[in-house]
């Protein structure tokens, strides 16, 4: 019997992208990434008044419960002090970074129903809360893509175009608390600053691709090569109501899988 380590349980296996526009997902399956900026998603919540599709805190360092003091620059004379319940620090170029986002499933989100040497057959698992929010917020169609194949396509395509990029799971944090790891990502200008969101969004299980050297205020479209061989498109309702089986190959040494005698 296989026992997956905690590290492997948290490793993304499948990427899911939801949309109401079927042609949008068909274009993605052909390898076309339509990427908006962090600034776009920051403004989206303000425009729609809906928390979910957008996030007004995108690209921002959020601090709470601050004691503020203001001094004259030359004399260092204290001219004003007071308390602030919330402060937001934004760097304009951060809002010009382009992102592409997926919902991800990791090994911990899969139910193993069959094991053979070098592979497992699994069922996709969603909670009722996840089903409700995904259908309500993201769309009636979904594309499912193999994580490894997608990342390899991106690596190959972006190397040819000299595109700098980074990827990772979004880290969800309580924004009412000033956690040092979140703040230091902004202070030291680390790429990790593009992967923080409030814990309100944690059911989105977001995996994010960020382009680092194509800054602008408008969307960009990048090609990463055809994805048809490692993806399929279906109705969101069908995904949740039918039992889709996914077969996953693995290397016991590389994939940190333990065998239970």
Coordinates of C-alpha atoms in Angstrom, one line a residue, residues 129-251:
X129 CA -18.5 24.3 -0.3
X130 CA -15.9 24.2 -3.0
X131 CA -18.4 23.0 -5.6
X132 CA -20.8 25.8 -4.7
X133 CA -18.2 28.6 -4.9
X134 CA -16.5 27.3 -8.0
X135 CA -19.8 27.1 -10.0
X136 CA -21.0 30.4 -8.7
X137 CA -17.9 32.4 -9.2
X138 CA -15.9 30.9 -12.0
X139 CA -18.0 29.4 -14.8
X140 CA -19.9 26.5 -16.3
X141 CA -17.0 25.0 -18.3
X142 CA -13.7 23.8 -17.1
X143 CA -10.4 22.6 -18.6
X144 CA -8.2 20.1 -16.7
X145 CA -4.5 20.2 -17.5
X146 CA -1.6 18.1 -16.3
X147 CA 0.6 20.3 -14.1
X148 CA 4.0 18.8 -15.3
X149 CA 3.1 19.1 -19.0
X150 CA 1.9 22.6 -18.7
X151 CA 5.0 23.8 -16.8
X152 CA 7.3 22.1 -19.3
X153 CA 5.5 23.8 -22.2
X154 CA 5.9 27.2 -20.4
X155 CA 9.6 26.6 -19.7
X156 CA 10.3 25.7 -23.4
X157 CA 8.3 28.5 -24.9
X158 CA 9.5 31.3 -22.5
X159 CA 13.1 30.3 -22.8
X160 CA 12.8 30.9 -26.6
X161 CA 11.3 34.4 -26.0
X162 CA 13.6 35.4 -23.1
X163 CA 10.6 35.7 -20.8
X164 CA 11.4 35.8 -17.1
X165 CA 8.8 34.1 -15.0
X166 CA 8.0 32.4 -11.7
X167 CA 5.2 30.1 -10.5
X168 CA 3.9 28.8 -7.2
X169 CA 0.9 28.1 -5.0
X170 CA -0.8 31.2 -3.6
X171 CA -0.1 31.5 0.2
X172 CA -3.2 32.5 2.2
X173 CA -2.7 34.7 5.3
X174 CA -4.7 36.4 8.0
X175 CA -4.4 40.0 6.9
X176 CA -5.4 41.3 10.3
X177 CA -2.1 40.0 11.6
X178 CA 1.3 41.5 10.4
X179 CA 3.2 38.3 9.7
X180 CA 6.9 38.8 9.2
X181 CA 7.3 36.4 6.2
X182 CA 4.6 38.2 4.3
X183 CA 5.9 41.7 5.1
X184 CA 9.5 40.7 4.4
X185 CA 8.6 39.5 0.9
X186 CA 7.6 43.1 0.1
X187 CA 10.4 44.8 2.0
X188 CA 13.1 42.7 0.3
X189 CA 11.4 42.8 -3.1
X190 CA 11.1 39.0 -3.4
X191 CA 9.0 37.3 -6.0
X192 CA 7.1 35.8 -3.2
X193 CA 5.2 39.0 -2.8
X194 CA 3.1 38.2 -5.8
X195 CA 1.8 35.0 -4.1
X196 CA 0.1 36.4 -1.0
X197 CA -3.7 36.6 -0.6
X198 CA -6.1 37.0 2.4
X199 CA -7.2 33.7 3.9
X200 CA -10.8 34.6 2.8
X201 CA -9.8 33.2 -0.7
X202 CA -8.2 30.0 0.5
X203 CA -11.0 27.8 -1.1
X204 CA -9.8 29.0 -4.5
X205 CA -6.6 26.9 -4.1
X206 CA -4.9 29.1 -6.6
X207 CA -1.7 28.3 -8.5
X208 CA -0.2 31.3 -10.2
X209 CA 2.2 32.0 -13.1
X210 CA 3.8 35.5 -13.0
X211 CA 5.7 37.1 -15.9
X212 CA 8.4 39.3 -14.6
X213 CA 9.8 41.3 -17.6
X214 CA 6.8 42.3 -19.7
X215 CA 5.4 45.0 -17.5
X216 CA 2.5 47.1 -18.9
X217 CA -1.0 48.3 -18.1
X218 CA -2.7 46.2 -20.7
X219 CA -3.2 42.5 -21.1
X220 CA -0.8 40.3 -23.0
X221 CA -1.2 37.0 -24.8
X222 CA 1.6 34.5 -24.9
X223 CA 1.8 31.1 -26.6
X224 CA 3.1 28.0 -24.8
X225 CA 2.4 25.4 -27.4
X226 CA -0.5 23.0 -27.9
X227 CA -1.9 21.5 -24.7
X228 CA -4.5 19.2 -26.3
X229 CA -2.5 16.0 -25.5
X230 CA -2.4 16.8 -21.8
X231 CA -5.9 18.3 -21.2
X232 CA -9.6 18.0 -21.6
X233 CA -12.6 20.2 -21.4
X234 CA -16.0 19.4 -19.8
X235 CA -19.0 21.0 -18.1
X236 CA -18.4 22.1 -14.5
X237 CA -21.6 20.4 -13.3
X238 CA -20.5 17.2 -15.0
X239 CA -17.1 17.4 -13.4
X240 CA -18.7 17.5 -10.0
X241 CA -21.5 14.9 -10.6
X242 CA -19.6 12.3 -12.6
X243 CA -16.8 10.2 -11.2
X244 CA -13.8 11.1 -13.3
X245 CA -10.9 8.7 -13.0
X246 CA -7.3 10.1 -13.3
X247 CA -4.4 7.8 -13.8
X248 CA -1.1 9.3 -12.5
X249 CA 2.4 7.9 -13.0
X250 CA 5.1 8.4 -10.4
X251 CA 8.7 7.6 -9.5

